[in-house]
Amino acid sequence: MVMTDARFQRMALEYEALRSTQDKIMDGLDQVLPNMVTAIEQNRVAIEQNRAAIEQNRAAIAEANHKLDALIEHWDVKYEKPPMGFNPE
């Protein structure tokens, strides 16, 4: 009978420790999750702004390349486009 009581007491203490740990985790999540949601939304907005800036830069680069090609053709400059990538020469 004494062994049974000791086992039940040990199980009760383990259960209380488990519940205490779970409560601490859940309380921590309640504090952290709203901040995470805010940070995620701010990052989403920043990513969209970066995408828009990247598209504007691509358009500006394409326009500049077109103008350079037109100047090269107009002045009849001998020009060969370098290969893509690193060229050690």
PDB file of C-alpha atoms in Angstrom:
ATOM      1  CA  MET A   1       0.000   0.000   0.000  1.00  0.00           C
ATOM      2  CA  VAL A   2       2.857   2.364   0.797  1.00  0.00           C
ATOM      3  CA  MET A   3       4.452   1.693  -2.616  1.00  0.00           C
ATOM      4  CA  THR A   4       1.166   2.393  -4.381  1.00  0.00           C
ATOM      5  CA  ASP A   5       0.773   5.719  -2.557  1.00  0.00           C
ATOM      6  CA  ALA A   6       4.357   6.674  -3.414  1.00  0.00           C
ATOM      7  CA  ARG A   7       3.792   5.849  -7.077  1.00  0.00           C
ATOM      8  CA  PHE A   8       0.580   7.889  -7.207  1.00  0.00           C
ATOM      9  CA  GLN A   9       2.310  10.773  -5.466  1.00  0.00           C
ATOM     10  CA  ARG A  10       5.209  10.622  -7.934  1.00  0.00           C
ATOM     11  CA  MET A  11       2.782  10.527 -10.882  1.00  0.00           C
ATOM     12  CA  ALA A  12       0.876  13.499  -9.450  1.00  0.00           C
ATOM     13  CA  LEU A  13       4.101  15.494  -9.052  1.00  0.00           C
ATOM     14  CA  GLU A  14       5.218  14.630 -12.606  1.00  0.00           C
ATOM     15  CA  TYR A  15       1.804  15.707 -13.916  1.00  0.00           C
ATOM     16  CA  GLU A  16       1.994  19.003 -12.005  1.00  0.00           C
ATOM     17  CA  ALA A  17       5.513  19.645 -13.350  1.00  0.00           C
ATOM     18  CA  LEU A  18       4.355  18.899 -16.886  1.00  0.00           C
ATOM     19  CA  ARG A  19       1.350  21.186 -16.547  1.00  0.00           C
ATOM     20  CA  SER A  20       3.500  23.944 -15.066  1.00  0.00           C
ATOM     21  CA  THR A  21       5.909  23.715 -17.987  1.00  0.00           C
ATOM     22  CA  GLN A  22       3.067  23.747 -20.502  1.00  0.00           C
ATOM     23  CA  ASP A  23       1.520  26.796 -18.810  1.00  0.00           C
ATOM     24  CA  LYS A  24       4.845  28.670 -18.963  1.00  0.00           C
ATOM     25  CA  ILE A  25       5.221  27.843 -22.646  1.00  0.00           C
ATOM     26  CA  MET A  26       1.684  28.934 -23.479  1.00  0.00           C
ATOM     27  CA  ASP A  27       2.059  32.176 -21.477  1.00  0.00           C
ATOM     28  CA  GLY A  28       5.304  32.870 -23.331  1.00  0.00           C
ATOM     29  CA  LEU A  29       3.606  32.282 -26.668  1.00  0.00           C
ATOM     30  CA  ASP A  30       0.824  34.697 -25.735  1.00  0.00           C
ATOM     31  CA  GLN A  31       3.472  37.367 -25.224  1.00  0.00           C
ATOM     32  CA  VAL A  32       5.641  36.537 -28.246  1.00  0.00           C
ATOM     33  CA  LEU A  33       3.100  35.792 -30.977  1.00  0.00           C
ATOM     34  CA  PRO A  34       1.623  39.320 -31.303  1.00  0.00           C
ATOM     35  CA  ASN A  35       5.134  40.740 -31.732  1.00  0.00           C
ATOM     36  CA  MET A  36       5.922  38.068 -34.311  1.00  0.00           C
ATOM     37  CA  VAL A  37       2.770  38.897 -36.274  1.00  0.00           C
ATOM     38  CA  THR A  38       3.714  42.582 -36.306  1.00  0.00           C
ATOM     39  CA  ALA A  39       7.271  41.813 -37.421  1.00  0.00           C
ATOM     40  CA  ILE A  40       6.036  39.498 -40.165  1.00  0.00           C
ATOM     41  CA  GLU A  41       3.677  42.161 -41.506  1.00  0.00           C
ATOM     42  CA  GLN A  42       6.426  44.800 -41.442  1.00  0.00           C
ATOM     43  CA  ASN A  43       8.737  42.432 -43.318  1.00  0.00           C
ATOM     44  CA  ARG A  44       6.016  41.695 -45.868  1.00  0.00           C
ATOM     45  CA  VAL A  45       5.595  45.426 -46.553  1.00  0.00           C
ATOM     46  CA  ALA A  46       9.371  45.908 -46.830  1.00  0.00           C
ATOM     47  CA  ILE A  47       9.661  42.974 -49.242  1.00  0.00           C
ATOM     48  CA  GLU A  48       6.936  44.420 -51.469  1.00  0.00           C
ATOM     49  CA  GLN A  49       8.704  47.801 -51.474  1.00  0.00           C
ATOM     50  CA  ASN A  50      11.966  46.081 -52.405  1.00  0.00           C
ATOM     51  CA  ARG A  51      10.260  44.233 -55.238  1.00  0.00           C
ATOM     52  CA  ALA A  52       8.904  47.512 -56.602  1.00  0.00           C
ATOM     53  CA  ALA A  53      12.349  49.130 -56.362  1.00  0.00           C
ATOM     54  CA  ILE A  54      13.950  46.140 -58.100  1.00  0.00           C
ATOM     55  CA  GLU A  55      11.474  46.411 -60.979  1.00  0.00           C
ATOM     56  CA  GLN A  56      12.168  50.150 -61.303  1.00  0.00           C
ATOM     57  CA  ASN A  57      15.909  49.461 -61.346  1.00  0.00           C
ATOM     58  CA  ARG A  58      15.487  46.786 -64.009  1.00  0.00           C
ATOM     59  CA  ALA A  59      13.537  49.207 -66.194  1.00  0.00           C
ATOM     60  CA  ALA A  60      16.150  51.953 -65.701  1.00  0.00           C
ATOM     61  CA  ILE A  61      18.996  49.551 -66.549  1.00  0.00           C
ATOM     62  CA  ALA A  62      17.192  48.342 -69.664  1.00  0.00           C
ATOM     63  CA  GLU A  63      16.636  51.955 -70.775  1.00  0.00           C
ATOM     64  CA  ALA A  64      20.295  52.846 -70.128  1.00  0.00           C
ATOM     65  CA  ASN A  65      21.448  49.786 -72.079  1.00  0.00           C
ATOM     66  CA  HIS A  66      19.168  50.735 -74.965  1.00  0.00           C
ATOM     67  CA  LYS A  67      20.602  54.273 -75.014  1.00  0.00           C
ATOM     68  CA  LEU A  68      24.176  52.984 -74.911  1.00  0.00           C
ATOM     69  CA  ASP A  69      23.452  50.595 -77.777  1.00  0.00           C
ATOM     70  CA  ALA A  70      21.969  53.480 -79.777  1.00  0.00           C
ATOM     71  CA  LEU A  71      25.047  55.651 -79.135  1.00  0.00           C
ATOM     72  CA  ILE A  72      27.401  52.823 -80.096  1.00  0.00           C
ATOM     73  CA  GLU A  73      25.469  52.317 -83.319  1.00  0.00           C
ATOM     74  CA  HIS A  74      25.217  56.066 -84.062  1.00  0.00           C
ATOM     75  CA  TRP A  75      28.948  56.678 -83.639  1.00  0.00           C
ATOM     76  CA  ASP A  76      29.781  53.439 -85.402  1.00  0.00           C
ATOM     77  CA  VAL A  77      31.955  52.297 -82.533  1.00  0.00           C
ATOM     78  CA  LYS A  78      33.522  48.902 -82.848  1.00  0.00           C
ATOM     79  CA  TYR A  79      32.162  47.158 -79.795  1.00  0.00           C
ATOM     80  CA  GLU A  80      31.752  43.537 -78.877  1.00  0.00           C
ATOM     81  CA  LYS A  81      29.656  42.669 -75.918  1.00  0.00           C
ATOM     82  CA  PRO A  82      31.729  40.789 -73.346  1.00  0.00           C
ATOM     83  CA  PRO A  83      30.607  37.300 -72.427  1.00  0.00           C
ATOM     84  CA  MET A  84      28.467  36.935 -69.361  1.00  0.00           C
ATOM     85  CA  GLY A  85      30.317  36.176 -66.161  1.00  0.00           C
ATOM     86  CA  PHE A  86      33.893  36.710 -65.070  1.00  0.00           C
ATOM     87  CA  ASN A  87      36.448  37.434 -67.758  1.00  0.00           C
ATOM     88  CA  PRO A  88      40.031  37.577 -66.400  1.00  0.00           C
ATOM     89  CA  GLU A  89      41.411  39.299 -69.534  1.00  0.00           C
TER      90      GLU A  89
END
